[in-house]
PDB file of C-alpha atoms and ligand atoms in Angstrom:
ATOM      1  CA  MET A   1       6.774  12.262-136.595  1.00  0.00           C
ATOM      2  CA  GLY A   2       5.436   9.634-134.236  1.00  0.00           C
ATOM      3  CA  ALA A   3       2.595   7.185-134.372  1.00  0.00           C
ATOM      4  CA  ILE A   4      -1.111   7.979-134.321  1.00  0.00           C
ATOM      5  CA  TYR A   5      -3.196   5.794-132.035  1.00  0.00           C
ATOM      6  CA  PHE A   6      -6.938   5.154-132.062  1.00  0.00           C
ATOM      7  CA  ALA A   7      -8.937   3.332-129.402  1.00  0.00           C
ATOM      8  CA  SER A   8     -12.577   3.124-128.325  1.00  0.00           C
ATOM      9  CA  ASP A   9     -15.010   1.147-126.211  1.00  0.00           C
ATOM     10  CA  LEU A  10     -12.794   0.724-123.172  1.00  0.00           C
ATOM     11  CA  HIS A  11     -15.945   0.743-121.034  1.00  0.00           C
ATOM     12  CA  LEU A  12     -13.940   1.566-117.920  1.00  0.00           C
ATOM     13  CA  THR A  13     -15.878   1.039-114.693  1.00  0.00           C
ATOM     14  CA  ALA A  14     -13.345   1.384-111.864  1.00  0.00           C
ATOM     15  CA  VAL A  15      -9.704   2.077-111.135  1.00  0.00           C
ATOM     16  CA  GLU A  16      -9.432  -1.356-109.512  1.00  0.00           C
ATOM     17  CA  SER A  17     -10.111  -3.368-112.659  1.00  0.00           C
ATOM     18  CA  CYS A  18      -8.236  -5.306-115.314  1.00  0.00           C
ATOM     19  CA  ALA A  19      -9.497  -2.882-117.954  1.00  0.00           C
ATOM     20  CA  PHE A  20      -7.954   0.058-116.125  1.00  0.00           C
ATOM     21  CA  ASP A  21      -4.619  -1.816-115.868  1.00  0.00           C
ATOM     22  CA  LEU A  22      -4.795  -2.329-119.649  1.00  0.00           C
ATOM     23  CA  TRP A  23      -5.511   1.388-120.032  1.00  0.00           C
ATOM     24  CA  VAL A  24      -2.411   2.304-118.004  1.00  0.00           C
ATOM     25  CA  ASP A  25      -0.303  -0.039-120.167  1.00  0.00           C
ATOM     26  CA  PHE A  26      -1.803   1.488-123.299  1.00  0.00           C
ATOM     27  CA  CYS A  27      -1.019   5.036-122.119  1.00  0.00           C
ATOM     28  CA  GLY A  28       2.600   3.915-121.648  1.00  0.00           C
ATOM     29  CA  ARG A  29       2.641   2.646-125.227  1.00  0.00           C
ATOM     30  CA  VAL A  30       1.243   5.939-126.531  1.00  0.00           C
ATOM     31  CA  ALA A  31       3.721   7.933-124.416  1.00  0.00           C
ATOM     32  CA  ALA A  32       6.608   5.951-125.911  1.00  0.00           C
ATOM     33  CA  ASP A  33       6.082   6.851-129.571  1.00  0.00           C
ATOM     34  CA  GLY A  34       2.720   8.524-130.060  1.00  0.00           C
ATOM     35  CA  GLU A  35       2.213  11.991-131.463  1.00  0.00           C
ATOM     36  CA  SER A  36      -1.546  11.834-131.217  1.00  0.00           C
ATOM     37  CA  LEU A  37      -4.306   9.767-129.698  1.00  0.00           C
ATOM     38  CA  TYR A  38      -7.913   9.557-130.851  1.00  0.00           C
ATOM     39  CA  LEU A  39     -10.358   8.155-128.316  1.00  0.00           C
ATOM     40  CA  LEU A  40     -13.463   7.342-130.324  1.00  0.00           C
ATOM     41  CA  GLY A  41     -16.074   6.958-127.638  1.00  0.00           C
ATOM     42  CA  ASP A  42     -17.177   4.836-124.706  1.00  0.00           C
ATOM     43  CA  VAL A  43     -13.961   5.260-122.758  1.00  0.00           C
ATOM     44  CA  PHE A  44     -16.298   5.179-119.755  1.00  0.00           C
ATOM     45  CA  GLU A  45     -18.987   2.570-119.212  1.00  0.00           C
ATOM     46  CA  ALA A  46     -21.074   5.379-117.748  1.00  0.00           C
ATOM     47  CA  TYR A  47     -20.515   9.107-117.309  1.00  0.00           C
ATOM     48  CA  VAL A  48     -22.950  11.306-115.421  1.00  0.00           C
ATOM     49  CA  GLY A  49     -21.240  14.692-115.624  1.00  0.00           C
ATOM     50  CA  ASP A  50     -17.915  16.485-115.217  1.00  0.00           C
ATOM     51  CA  ASP A  51     -18.738  17.112-111.553  1.00  0.00           C
ATOM     52  CA  ASP A  52     -18.678  13.346-110.866  1.00  0.00           C
ATOM     53  CA  ASP A  53     -16.255  12.813-107.970  1.00  0.00           C
ATOM     54  CA  ALA A  54     -15.690   9.099-108.758  1.00  0.00           C
ATOM     55  CA  PRO A  55     -12.002   8.096-108.510  1.00  0.00           C
ATOM     56  CA  LEU A  56     -12.166   6.634-112.024  1.00  0.00           C
ATOM     57  CA  VAL A  57     -12.882  10.009-113.634  1.00  0.00           C
ATOM     58  CA  ALA A  58      -9.979  11.642-111.780  1.00  0.00           C
ATOM     59  CA  ALA A  59      -7.660   8.765-112.717  1.00  0.00           C
ATOM     60  CA  VAL A  60      -8.523   8.937-116.428  1.00  0.00           C
ATOM     61  CA  VAL A  61      -8.123  12.727-116.402  1.00  0.00           C
ATOM     62  CA  ALA A  62      -4.705  12.322-114.731  1.00  0.00           C
ATOM     63  CA  SER A  63      -3.479   9.760-117.256  1.00  0.00           C
ATOM     64  CA  LEU A  64      -4.613  11.933-120.182  1.00  0.00           C
ATOM     65  CA  ARG A  65      -3.024  14.999-118.577  1.00  0.00           C
ATOM     66  CA  ARG A  66       0.315  13.172-118.369  1.00  0.00           C
ATOM     67  CA  LEU A  67       0.094  12.365-122.087  1.00  0.00           C
ATOM     68  CA  SER A  68      -0.954  15.850-123.123  1.00  0.00           C
ATOM     69  CA  ASP A  69       1.778  17.407-120.949  1.00  0.00           C
ATOM     70  CA  ALA A  70       4.249  15.117-122.734  1.00  0.00           C
ATOM     71  CA  GLY A  71       3.133  16.598-126.064  1.00  0.00           C
ATOM     72  CA  VAL A  72       0.629  13.992-127.257  1.00  0.00           C
ATOM     73  CA  GLU A  73      -2.367  15.604-128.988  1.00  0.00           C
ATOM     74  CA  ILE A  74      -5.505  13.981-127.619  1.00  0.00           C
ATOM     75  CA  SER A  75      -8.891  14.030-129.334  1.00  0.00           C
ATOM     76  CA  PHE A  76     -11.939  12.656-127.558  1.00  0.00           C
ATOM     77  CA  ALA A  77     -15.195  11.683-129.267  1.00  0.00           C
ATOM     78  CA  HIS A  78     -18.384  11.067-127.339  1.00  0.00           C
ATOM     79  CA  GLY A  79     -19.732   7.534-127.285  1.00  0.00           C
ATOM     80  CA  ASN A  80     -23.240   6.524-126.339  1.00  0.00           C
ATOM     81  CA  ARG A  81     -22.058   5.885-122.756  1.00  0.00           C
ATOM     82  CA  ASP A  82     -19.966   8.993-122.140  1.00  0.00           C
ATOM     83  CA  PHE A  83     -21.847  11.605-124.173  1.00  0.00           C
ATOM     84  CA  LEU A  84     -21.828  13.936-121.140  1.00  0.00           C
ATOM     85  CA  VAL A  85     -18.051  14.391-121.115  1.00  0.00           C
ATOM     86  CA  GLY A  86     -17.786  18.159-121.204  1.00  0.00           C
ATOM     87  CA  ALA A  87     -15.662  21.276-121.119  1.00  0.00           C
ATOM     88  CA  GLU A  88     -14.345  20.730-117.606  1.00  0.00           C
ATOM     89  CA  PHE A  89     -13.077  17.234-118.474  1.00  0.00           C
ATOM     90  CA  SER A  90     -11.498  18.673-121.602  1.00  0.00           C
ATOM     91  CA  ALA A  91      -9.764  21.500-119.722  1.00  0.00           C
ATOM     92  CA  SER A  92      -8.389  19.300-116.955  1.00  0.00           C
ATOM     93  CA  SER A  93      -7.252  16.433-119.214  1.00  0.00           C
ATOM     94  CA  GLY A  94      -5.986  18.468-122.153  1.00  0.00           C
ATOM     95  CA  ALA A  95      -8.142  16.354-124.494  1.00  0.00           C
ATOM     96  CA  ARG A  96      -9.940  18.185-127.288  1.00  0.00           C
ATOM     97  CA  LEU A  97     -13.622  17.262-127.622  1.00  0.00           C
ATOM     98  CA  MET A  98     -14.339  16.160-131.170  1.00  0.00           C
ATOM     99  CA  ALA A  99     -17.263  16.837-133.450  1.00  0.00           C
ATOM    100  CA  GLU A 100     -19.516  13.845-134.110  1.00  0.00           C
ATOM    101  CA  VAL A 101     -17.675  13.128-137.370  1.00  0.00           C
ATOM    102  CA  GLU A 102     -14.200  14.389-138.211  1.00  0.00           C
ATOM    103  CA  ILE A 103     -11.977  14.030-141.249  1.00  0.00           C
ATOM    104  CA  ILE A 104      -8.268  13.669-140.640  1.00  0.00           C
ATOM    105  CA  GLU A 105      -5.252  13.267-142.885  1.00  0.00           C
ATOM    106  CA  LEU A 106      -3.207  10.142-142.281  1.00  0.00           C
ATOM    107  CA  GLY A 107      -0.251  10.516-144.611  1.00  0.00           C
ATOM    108  CA  HIS A 108      -1.775  10.597-148.078  1.00  0.00           C
ATOM    109  CA  ARG A 109      -5.036   9.064-146.876  1.00  0.00           C
ATOM    110  CA  ARG A 110      -8.189  10.777-145.810  1.00  0.00           C
ATOM    111  CA  ALA A 111      -9.799   9.131-142.789  1.00  0.00           C
ATOM    112  CA  THR A 112     -13.293   9.790-141.483  1.00  0.00           C
ATOM    113  CA  VAL A 113     -13.459   9.049-137.764  1.00  0.00           C
ATOM    114  CA  LEU A 114     -16.480   8.691-135.488  1.00  0.00           C
ATOM    115  CA  HIS A 115     -17.839   6.598-132.635  1.00  0.00           C
ATOM    116  CA  GLY A 116     -19.997   4.579-135.016  1.00  0.00           C
ATOM    117  CA  ASP A 117     -23.402   4.420-133.369  1.00  0.00           C
ATOM    118  CA  THR A 118     -24.877   6.805-135.958  1.00  0.00           C
ATOM    119  CA  LEU A 119     -24.146   4.163-138.621  1.00  0.00           C
ATOM    120  CA  CYS A 120     -26.385   1.613-136.880  1.00  0.00           C
ATOM    121  CA  THR A 121     -29.517   3.003-138.501  1.00  0.00           C
ATOM    122  CA  ASP A 122     -31.400  -0.321-138.459  1.00  0.00           C
ATOM    123  CA  ASP A 123     -31.670  -0.106-134.679  1.00  0.00           C
ATOM    124  CA  ILE A 124     -34.640   2.249-134.627  1.00  0.00           C
ATOM    125  CA  ALA A 125     -35.228   1.940-130.875  1.00  0.00           C
ATOM    126  CA  TYR A 126     -31.627   2.881-130.150  1.00  0.00           C
ATOM    127  CA  GLN A 127     -31.675   5.863-132.520  1.00  0.00           C
ATOM    128  CA  THR A 128     -34.826   7.178-130.813  1.00  0.00           C
ATOM    129  CA  VAL A 129     -33.196   6.993-127.377  1.00  0.00           C
ATOM    130  CA  ARG A 130     -30.059   8.572-128.788  1.00  0.00           C
ATOM    131  CA  ARG A 131     -31.957  11.611-130.049  1.00  0.00           C
ATOM    132  CA  GLN A 132     -33.354  12.163-126.561  1.00  0.00           C
ATOM    133  CA  LEU A 133     -30.001  11.773-124.798  1.00  0.00           C
ATOM    134  CA  ARG A 134     -28.292  14.170-127.200  1.00  0.00           C
ATOM    135  CA  ASP A 135     -30.972  16.853-126.789  1.00  0.00           C
ATOM    136  CA  PRO A 136     -29.374  19.867-125.028  1.00  0.00           C
ATOM    137  CA  ALA A 137     -32.554  20.537-123.021  1.00  0.00           C
ATOM    138  CA  TRP A 138     -32.652  16.931-121.775  1.00  0.00           C
ATOM    139  CA  GLN A 139     -28.948  17.093-120.873  1.00  0.00           C
ATOM    140  CA  ALA A 140     -29.344  20.362-118.956  1.00  0.00           C
ATOM    141  CA  GLN A 141     -32.258  18.929-116.992  1.00  0.00           C
ATOM    142  CA  PHE A 142     -30.310  15.727-116.284  1.00  0.00           C
ATOM    143  CA  LEU A 143     -27.173  17.558-115.157  1.00  0.00           C
ATOM    144  CA  SER A 144     -29.247  19.644-112.735  1.00  0.00           C
ATOM    145  CA  GLN A 145     -30.129  16.499-110.760  1.00  0.00           C
ATOM    146  CA  PRO A 146     -28.050  15.344-107.786  1.00  0.00           C
ATOM    147  CA  LEU A 147     -25.198  12.916-108.541  1.00  0.00           C
ATOM    148  CA  ALA A 148     -26.948  10.024-106.781  1.00  0.00           C
ATOM    149  CA  ALA A 149     -30.038  10.404-108.991  1.00  0.00           C
ATOM    150  CA  ARG A 150     -27.879  10.621-112.107  1.00  0.00           C
ATOM    151  CA  ARG A 151     -25.948   7.477-111.115  1.00  0.00           C
ATOM    152  CA  ALA A 152     -29.201   5.611-110.514  1.00  0.00           C
ATOM    153  CA  PHE A 153     -30.471   6.669-113.952  1.00  0.00           C
ATOM    154  CA  ALA A 154     -27.207   5.527-115.571  1.00  0.00           C
ATOM    155  CA  ALA A 155     -27.412   2.119-113.860  1.00  0.00           C
ATOM    156  CA  LYS A 156     -30.973   1.663-115.095  1.00  0.00           C
ATOM    157  CA  ALA A 157     -30.028   2.764-118.619  1.00  0.00           C
ATOM    158  CA  ARG A 158     -27.166   0.251-118.663  1.00  0.00           C
ATOM    159  CA  ALA A 159     -29.500  -2.567-117.623  1.00  0.00           C
ATOM    160  CA  GLU A 160     -32.009  -1.572-120.319  1.00  0.00           C
ATOM    161  CA  SER A 161     -29.236  -1.384-122.905  1.00  0.00           C
ATOM    162  CA  ALA A 162     -27.993  -4.870-121.949  1.00  0.00           C
ATOM    163  CA  ALA A 163     -31.522  -6.248-122.241  1.00  0.00           C
ATOM    164  CA  HIS A 164     -31.957  -4.585-125.640  1.00  0.00           C
ATOM    165  CA  THR A 165     -28.613  -5.972-126.854  1.00  0.00           C
ATOM    166  CA  ALA A 166     -29.604  -9.468-125.719  1.00  0.00           C
ATOM    167  CA  MET A 167     -33.015  -9.300-127.427  1.00  0.00           C
ATOM    168  CA  ALA A 168     -32.233  -7.492-130.669  1.00  0.00           C
ATOM    169  CA  ALA A 169     -31.271  -9.367-133.813  1.00  0.00           C
ATOM    170  CA  ALA A 170     -27.503  -9.400-134.314  1.00  0.00           C
ATOM    171  CA  SER A 171     -27.875  -7.755-137.718  1.00  0.00           C
ATOM    172  CA  ILE A 172     -29.524  -4.573-136.441  1.00  0.00           C
ATOM    173  CA  MET A 173     -26.716  -4.075-133.912  1.00  0.00           C
ATOM    174  CA  ASP A 174     -24.184  -3.661-136.713  1.00  0.00           C
ATOM    175  CA  VAL A 175     -23.679  -0.798-139.129  1.00  0.00           C
ATOM    176  CA  ASN A 176     -26.052  -0.307-142.046  1.00  0.00           C
ATOM    177  CA  ALA A 177     -24.228  -0.710-145.380  1.00  0.00           C
ATOM    178  CA  ASP A 178     -26.078   2.217-146.985  1.00  0.00           C
ATOM    179  CA  ALA A 179     -25.197   4.482-144.049  1.00  0.00           C
ATOM    180  CA  VAL A 180     -21.532   3.511-144.440  1.00  0.00           C
ATOM    181  CA  ALA A 181     -21.624   4.131-148.201  1.00  0.00           C
ATOM    182  CA  ALA A 182     -23.308   7.510-147.700  1.00  0.00           C
ATOM    183  CA  LEU A 183     -20.718   8.608-145.120  1.00  0.00           C
ATOM    184  CA  GLN A 184     -17.850   7.401-147.298  1.00  0.00           C
ATOM    185  CA  SER A 185     -19.122   9.310-150.250  1.00  0.00           C
ATOM    186  CA  ALA A 186     -20.090  12.489-148.343  1.00  0.00           C
ATOM    187  CA  THR A 187     -16.645  12.716-146.733  1.00  0.00           C
ATOM    188  CA  ALA A 188     -14.622  11.253-149.626  1.00  0.00           C
ATOM    189  CA  ALA A 189     -13.017   8.900-147.120  1.00  0.00           C
ATOM    190  CA  ASP A 190     -10.247   6.443-147.959  1.00  0.00           C
ATOM    191  CA  TRP A 191     -10.721   4.957-144.516  1.00  0.00           C
ATOM    192  CA  ILE A 192     -13.620   5.065-142.085  1.00  0.00           C
ATOM    193  CA  ILE A 193     -12.434   4.380-138.548  1.00  0.00           C
ATOM    194  CA  HIS A 194     -14.973   3.688-135.803  1.00  0.00           C
ATOM    195  CA  GLY A 195     -15.815   1.580-132.785  1.00  0.00           C
ATOM    196  CA  HIS A 196     -19.129   0.978-131.022  1.00  0.00           C
ATOM    197  CA  THR A 197     -20.114  -2.350-132.576  1.00  0.00           C
ATOM    198  CA  HIS A 198     -17.492  -4.406-130.715  1.00  0.00           C
ATOM    199  CA  ARG A 199     -16.745  -6.226-133.963  1.00  0.00           C
ATOM    200  CA  PRO A 200     -13.060  -5.465-134.641  1.00  0.00           C
ATOM    201  CA  ALA A 201     -12.162  -5.991-138.284  1.00  0.00           C
ATOM    202  CA  VAL A 202     -10.791  -4.392-141.411  1.00  0.00           C
ATOM    203  CA  HIS A 203     -13.499  -4.390-144.080  1.00  0.00           C
ATOM    204  CA  ASP A 204     -12.921  -3.721-147.764  1.00  0.00           C
ATOM    205  CA  LEU A 205     -15.222  -1.138-149.260  1.00  0.00           C
ATOM    206  CA  ARG A 206     -15.421  -0.343-152.954  1.00  0.00           C
ATOM    207  CA  ALA A 207     -12.333   0.901-154.802  1.00  0.00           C
ATOM    208  CA  GLY A 208      -9.705   0.010-152.219  1.00  0.00           C
ATOM    209  CA  ARG A 209     -11.325   1.900-149.392  1.00  0.00           C
ATOM    210  CA  ARG A 210     -11.480   0.422-145.915  1.00  0.00           C
ATOM    211  CA  ARG A 211     -13.710   0.440-142.880  1.00  0.00           C
ATOM    212  CA  ILE A 212     -11.614  -0.206-139.789  1.00  0.00           C
ATOM    213  CA  VAL A 213     -13.535  -1.228-136.672  1.00  0.00           C
ATOM    214  CA  LEU A 214     -11.807  -0.906-133.296  1.00  0.00           C
ATOM    215  CA  GLY A 215     -12.317  -3.616-130.705  1.00  0.00           C
ATOM    216  CA  ASP A 216     -13.874  -3.380-127.253  1.00  0.00           C
ATOM    217  CA  TRP A 217     -11.716  -3.659-124.192  1.00  0.00           C
ATOM    218  CA  PRO A 218     -13.059  -5.338-121.168  1.00  0.00           C
ATOM    219  CA  ARG A 219     -11.285  -8.619-122.030  1.00  0.00           C
ATOM    220  CA  ALA A 220      -8.240  -7.291-123.916  1.00  0.00           C
ATOM    221  CA  ALA A 221      -6.876  -3.991-125.139  1.00  0.00           C
ATOM    222  CA  SER A 222      -7.576  -2.959-128.718  1.00  0.00           C
ATOM    223  CA  TRP A 223      -6.110  -0.143-130.757  1.00  0.00           C
ATOM    224  CA  LEU A 224      -5.170   0.984-134.241  1.00  0.00           C
ATOM    225  CA  ARG A 225      -1.651   2.278-134.735  1.00  0.00           C
ATOM    226  CA  VAL A 226      -0.793   4.282-137.836  1.00  0.00           C
ATOM    227  CA  GLU A 227       2.705   5.378-138.673  1.00  0.00           C
ATOM    228  CA  GLY A 228       3.946   6.491-142.053  1.00  0.00           C
ATOM    229  CA  GLY A 229       2.347   4.226-144.615  1.00  0.00           C
ATOM    230  CA  SER A 230       1.509   1.358-142.316  1.00  0.00           C
ATOM    231  CA  ALA A 231      -1.338   0.614-139.983  1.00  0.00           C
ATOM    232  CA  GLU A 232      -2.021  -2.229-137.598  1.00  0.00           C
ATOM    233  CA  LEU A 233      -5.249  -3.116-135.829  1.00  0.00           C
ATOM    234  CA  HIS A 234      -4.661  -4.895-132.524  1.00  0.00           C
ATOM    235  CA  PHE A 235      -7.422  -6.818-130.790  1.00  0.00           C
ATOM    236  CA  GLU A 236      -7.437  -9.800-128.459  1.00  0.00           C
ATOM    237  CA  ASP A 237      -4.318 -11.733-129.525  1.00  0.00           C
ATOM    238  CA  GLN A 238      -4.512 -10.652-133.156  1.00  0.00           C
ATOM    239  CA  VAL A 239      -2.749  -8.046-135.247  1.00  0.00           C
ATOM    240  CA  VAL A 240      -4.288  -7.214-138.610  1.00  0.00           C
ATOM    241  CA  ARG A 241      -2.193  -5.178-141.010  1.00  0.00           C
ATOM    242  CA  VAL A 242      -4.127  -2.667-143.064  1.00  0.00           C
ATOM    243  CA  ASP A 243      -2.821  -2.820-146.607  1.00  0.00           C
ATOM    244  CA  PRO A 244      -1.630   0.487-147.975  1.00  0.00           C
TER     245      PRO A 244
HETATM  246 MN1   MN B   1     -20.887   2.707-128.130  1.00  0.00          MN
END
């Protein structure tokens, strides 16, 4: 039995970038002792379809393929940036595409894992946009456009998202406590593991339960490593042990 790794919010933009170098290092770490890897969304800063011929997509597929060929089980959740990752990406990388919320067993604990954006229910404007982007009819129409048009749309959406993030109150950009409590109770979770908010931390919930938030990458790598009874959240220069 090896370690189980979780990471999210890498926001990769190009092969020639510090973030991609961190990604390569991280893949080496997972290859060394990992039995499975959960990527919980926003691996890509933008993703406009499996037919994208950008070198970054090919490079990420190749690094995942090396891991899956080495026997690492890879699970990939959609984030709000890379919700168009599809069957072709999955087939070529060997990564299984996850449902929006999944429950996994980590030793004797039950962990509910997800990207995390669905917990940010106070951000009404975001949730409205999300419904549109996740609509199969909208996606089919979008994917039928030429790559250049899709890239232009993605660039505009990123600019609008940055403006929204700058303007919105900090509180609405975080998870809603009632949404967390409802998910915990509906899934009987000991741990909820998610990313999206870029606020890495281990939060205590009621009755010894935890909400573990993965960190965002552009400045430093972040991951959660679980092995046997112990878990460690790494972000920036910190390591937070998750009490059993
Ligand atoms: Mn996100």
